[in-house]
PDB file of N, CA and C in Angstrom:
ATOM      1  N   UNK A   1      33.869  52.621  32.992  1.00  0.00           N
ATOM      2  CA  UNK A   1      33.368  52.840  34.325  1.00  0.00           C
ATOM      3  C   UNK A   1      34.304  52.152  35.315  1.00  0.00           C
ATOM      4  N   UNK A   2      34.569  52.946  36.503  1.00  0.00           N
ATOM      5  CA  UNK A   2      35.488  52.312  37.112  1.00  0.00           C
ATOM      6  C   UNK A   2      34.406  51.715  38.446  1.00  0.00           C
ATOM      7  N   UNK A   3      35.011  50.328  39.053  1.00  0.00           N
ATOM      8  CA  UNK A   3      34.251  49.913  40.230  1.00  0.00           C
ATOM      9  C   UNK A   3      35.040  50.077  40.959  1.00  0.00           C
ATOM     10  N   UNK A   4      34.589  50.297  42.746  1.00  0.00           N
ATOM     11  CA  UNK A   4      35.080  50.486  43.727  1.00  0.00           C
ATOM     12  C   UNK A   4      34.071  49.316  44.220  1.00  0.00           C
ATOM     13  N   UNK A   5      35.159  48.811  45.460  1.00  0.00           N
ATOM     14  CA  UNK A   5      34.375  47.087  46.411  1.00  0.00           C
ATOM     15  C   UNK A   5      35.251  48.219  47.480  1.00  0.00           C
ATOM     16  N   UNK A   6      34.272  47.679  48.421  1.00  0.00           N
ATOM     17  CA  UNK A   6      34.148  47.417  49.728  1.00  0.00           C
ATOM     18  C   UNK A   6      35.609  46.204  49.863  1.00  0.00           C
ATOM     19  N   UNK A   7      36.131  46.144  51.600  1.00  0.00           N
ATOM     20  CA  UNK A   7      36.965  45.171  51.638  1.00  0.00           C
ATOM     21  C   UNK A   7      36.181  43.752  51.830  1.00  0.00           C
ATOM     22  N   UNK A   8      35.047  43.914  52.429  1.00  0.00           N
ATOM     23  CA  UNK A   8      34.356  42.953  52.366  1.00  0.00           C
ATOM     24  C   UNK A   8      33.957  41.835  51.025  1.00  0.00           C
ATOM     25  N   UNK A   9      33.194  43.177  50.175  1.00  0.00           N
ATOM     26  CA  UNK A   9      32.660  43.103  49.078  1.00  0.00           C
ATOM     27  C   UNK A   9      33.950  42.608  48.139  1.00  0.00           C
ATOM     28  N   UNK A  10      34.874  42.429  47.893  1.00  0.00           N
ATOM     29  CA  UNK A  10      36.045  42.445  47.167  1.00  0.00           C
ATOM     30  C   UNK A  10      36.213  40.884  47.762  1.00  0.00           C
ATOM     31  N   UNK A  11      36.425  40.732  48.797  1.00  0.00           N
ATOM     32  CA  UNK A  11      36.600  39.358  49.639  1.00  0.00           C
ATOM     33  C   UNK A  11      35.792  38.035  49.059  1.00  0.00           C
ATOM     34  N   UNK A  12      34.433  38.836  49.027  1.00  0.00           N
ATOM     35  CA  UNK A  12      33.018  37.742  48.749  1.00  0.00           C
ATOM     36  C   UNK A  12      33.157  37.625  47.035  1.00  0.00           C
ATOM     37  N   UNK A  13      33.851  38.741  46.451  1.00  0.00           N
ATOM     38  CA  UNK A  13      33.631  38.361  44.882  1.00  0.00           C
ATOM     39  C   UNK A  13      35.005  37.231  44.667  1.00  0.00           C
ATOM     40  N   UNK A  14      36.263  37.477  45.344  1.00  0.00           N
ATOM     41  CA  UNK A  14      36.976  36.459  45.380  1.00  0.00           C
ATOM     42  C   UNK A  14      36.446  35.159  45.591  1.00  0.00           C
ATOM     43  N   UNK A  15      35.755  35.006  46.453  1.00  0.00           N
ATOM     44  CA  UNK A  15      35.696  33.749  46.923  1.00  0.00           C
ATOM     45  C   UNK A  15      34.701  33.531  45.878  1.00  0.00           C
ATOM     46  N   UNK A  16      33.694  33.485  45.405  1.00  0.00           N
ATOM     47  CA  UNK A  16      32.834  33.307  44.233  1.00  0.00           C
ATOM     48  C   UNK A  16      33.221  32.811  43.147  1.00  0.00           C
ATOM     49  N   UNK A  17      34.921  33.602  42.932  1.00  0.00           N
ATOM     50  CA  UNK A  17      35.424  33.176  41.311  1.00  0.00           C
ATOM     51  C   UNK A  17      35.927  31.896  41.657  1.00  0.00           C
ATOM     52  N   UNK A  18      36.166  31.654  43.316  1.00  0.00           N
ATOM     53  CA  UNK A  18      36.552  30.204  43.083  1.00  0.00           C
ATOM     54  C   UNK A  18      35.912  29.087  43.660  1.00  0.00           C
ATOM     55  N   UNK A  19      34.689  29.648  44.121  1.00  0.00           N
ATOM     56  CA  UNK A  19      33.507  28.887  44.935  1.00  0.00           C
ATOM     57  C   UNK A  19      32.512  28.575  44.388  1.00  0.00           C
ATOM     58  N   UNK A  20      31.713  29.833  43.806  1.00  0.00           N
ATOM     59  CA  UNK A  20      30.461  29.566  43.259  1.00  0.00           C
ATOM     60  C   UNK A  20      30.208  30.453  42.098  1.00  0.00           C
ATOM     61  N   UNK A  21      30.531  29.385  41.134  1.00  0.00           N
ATOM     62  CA  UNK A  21      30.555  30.102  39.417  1.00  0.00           C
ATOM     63  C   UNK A  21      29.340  30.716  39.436  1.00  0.00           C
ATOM     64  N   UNK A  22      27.811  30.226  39.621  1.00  0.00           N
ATOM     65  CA  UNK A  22      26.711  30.692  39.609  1.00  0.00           C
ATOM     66  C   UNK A  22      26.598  31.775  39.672  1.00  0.00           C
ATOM     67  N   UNK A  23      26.902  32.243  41.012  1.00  0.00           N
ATOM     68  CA  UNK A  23      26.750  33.412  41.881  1.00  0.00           C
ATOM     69  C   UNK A  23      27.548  34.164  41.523  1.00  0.00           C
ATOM     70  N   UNK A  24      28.616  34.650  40.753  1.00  0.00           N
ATOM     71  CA  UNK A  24      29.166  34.958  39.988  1.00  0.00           C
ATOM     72  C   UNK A  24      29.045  35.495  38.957  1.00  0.00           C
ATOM     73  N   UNK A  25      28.493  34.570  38.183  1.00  0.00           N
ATOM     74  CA  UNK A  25      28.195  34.974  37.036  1.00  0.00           C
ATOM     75  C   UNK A  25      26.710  36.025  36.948  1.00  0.00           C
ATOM     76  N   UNK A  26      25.795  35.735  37.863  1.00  0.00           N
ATOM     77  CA  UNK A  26      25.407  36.586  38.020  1.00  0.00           C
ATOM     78  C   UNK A  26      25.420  38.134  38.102  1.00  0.00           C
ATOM     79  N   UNK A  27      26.178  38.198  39.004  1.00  0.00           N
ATOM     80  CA  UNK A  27      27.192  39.232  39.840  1.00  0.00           C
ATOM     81  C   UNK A  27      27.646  40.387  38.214  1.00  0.00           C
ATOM     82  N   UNK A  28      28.538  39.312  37.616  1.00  0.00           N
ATOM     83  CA  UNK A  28      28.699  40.374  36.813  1.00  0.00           C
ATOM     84  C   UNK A  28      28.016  40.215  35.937  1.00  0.00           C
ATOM     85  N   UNK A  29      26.790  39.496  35.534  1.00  0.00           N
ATOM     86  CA  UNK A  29      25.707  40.106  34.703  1.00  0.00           C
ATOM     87  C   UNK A  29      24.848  41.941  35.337  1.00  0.00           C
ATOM     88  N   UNK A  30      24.910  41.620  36.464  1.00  0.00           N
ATOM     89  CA  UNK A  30      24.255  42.366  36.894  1.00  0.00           C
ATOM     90  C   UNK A  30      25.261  44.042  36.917  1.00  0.00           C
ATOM     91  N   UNK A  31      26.388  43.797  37.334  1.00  0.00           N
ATOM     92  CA  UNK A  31      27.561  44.615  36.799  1.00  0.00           C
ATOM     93  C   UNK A  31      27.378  45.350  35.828  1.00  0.00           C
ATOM     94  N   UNK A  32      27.570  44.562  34.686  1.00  0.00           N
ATOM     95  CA  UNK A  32      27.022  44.814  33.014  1.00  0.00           C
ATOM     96  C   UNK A  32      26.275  45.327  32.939  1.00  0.00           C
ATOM     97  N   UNK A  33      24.932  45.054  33.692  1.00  0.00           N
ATOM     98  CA  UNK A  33      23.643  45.914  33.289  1.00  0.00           C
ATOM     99  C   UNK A  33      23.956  47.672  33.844  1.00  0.00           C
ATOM    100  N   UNK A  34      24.394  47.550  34.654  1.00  0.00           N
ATOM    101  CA  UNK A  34      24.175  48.802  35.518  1.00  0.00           C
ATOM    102  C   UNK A  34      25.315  49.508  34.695  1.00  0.00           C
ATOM    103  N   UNK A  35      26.422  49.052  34.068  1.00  0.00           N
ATOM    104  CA  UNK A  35      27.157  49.890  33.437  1.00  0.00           C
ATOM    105  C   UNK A  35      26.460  50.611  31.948  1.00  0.00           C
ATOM    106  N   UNK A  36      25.415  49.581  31.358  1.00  0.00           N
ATOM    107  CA  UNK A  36      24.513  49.812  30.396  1.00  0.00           C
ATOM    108  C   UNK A  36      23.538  51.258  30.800  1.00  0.00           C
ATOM    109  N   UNK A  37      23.120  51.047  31.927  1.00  0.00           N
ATOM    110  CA  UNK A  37      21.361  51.221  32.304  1.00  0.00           C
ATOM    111  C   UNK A  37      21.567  52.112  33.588  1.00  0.00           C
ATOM    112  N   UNK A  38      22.992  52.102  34.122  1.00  0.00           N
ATOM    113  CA  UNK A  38      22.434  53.177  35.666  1.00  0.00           C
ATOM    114  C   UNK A  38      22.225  52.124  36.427  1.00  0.00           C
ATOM    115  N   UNK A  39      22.494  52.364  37.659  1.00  0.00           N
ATOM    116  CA  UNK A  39      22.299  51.520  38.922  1.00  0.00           C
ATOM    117  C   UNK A  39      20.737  51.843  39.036  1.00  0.00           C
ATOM    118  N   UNK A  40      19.671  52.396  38.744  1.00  0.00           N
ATOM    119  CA  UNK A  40      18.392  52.937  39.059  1.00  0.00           C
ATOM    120  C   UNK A  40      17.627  52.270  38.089  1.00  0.00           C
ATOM    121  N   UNK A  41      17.951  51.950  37.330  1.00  0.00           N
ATOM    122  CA  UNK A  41      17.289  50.697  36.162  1.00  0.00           C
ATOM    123  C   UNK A  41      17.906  49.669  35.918  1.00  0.00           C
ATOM    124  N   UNK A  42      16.952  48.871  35.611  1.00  0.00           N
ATOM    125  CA  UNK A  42      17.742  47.501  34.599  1.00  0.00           C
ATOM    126  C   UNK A  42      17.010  46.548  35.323  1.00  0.00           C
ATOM    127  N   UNK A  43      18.336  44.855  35.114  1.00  0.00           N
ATOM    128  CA  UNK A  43      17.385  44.026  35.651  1.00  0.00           C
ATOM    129  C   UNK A  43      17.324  43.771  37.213  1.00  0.00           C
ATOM    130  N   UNK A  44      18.398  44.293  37.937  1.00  0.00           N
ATOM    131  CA  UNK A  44      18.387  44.048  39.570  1.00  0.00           C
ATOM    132  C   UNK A  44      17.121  45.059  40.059  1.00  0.00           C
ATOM    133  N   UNK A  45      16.247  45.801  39.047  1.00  0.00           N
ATOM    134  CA  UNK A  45      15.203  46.485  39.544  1.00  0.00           C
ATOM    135  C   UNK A  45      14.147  46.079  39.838  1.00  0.00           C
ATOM    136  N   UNK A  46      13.765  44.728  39.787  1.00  0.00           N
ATOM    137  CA  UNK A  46      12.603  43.950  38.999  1.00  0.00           C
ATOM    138  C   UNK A  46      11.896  43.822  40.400  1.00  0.00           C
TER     139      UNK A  46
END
């Protein structure tokens, strides 16, 4: 699956890998899921 960011969105994931591991790691948990499950399910549906 290929991702497309926003220039914004591309900006904020930079700064994350070197700001806030947390938020991050999240990020691409949530990534993961949707490559699993569809952006229309999973766990960012809850």
């Amino acid at each position: 699956m290929n991702k497309l960011w926003t220039d914004d969105g591309w900006a904020d994931y930079l700064y994350w890998q070197s700001q806030d591991k947390r938020t991050l790691k999240r990020i691409n948990e949530l990534i993961k899921d949707i490559e699993r499950n569809g952006a229309l399910n999973g766990i960012g549906k809850t």
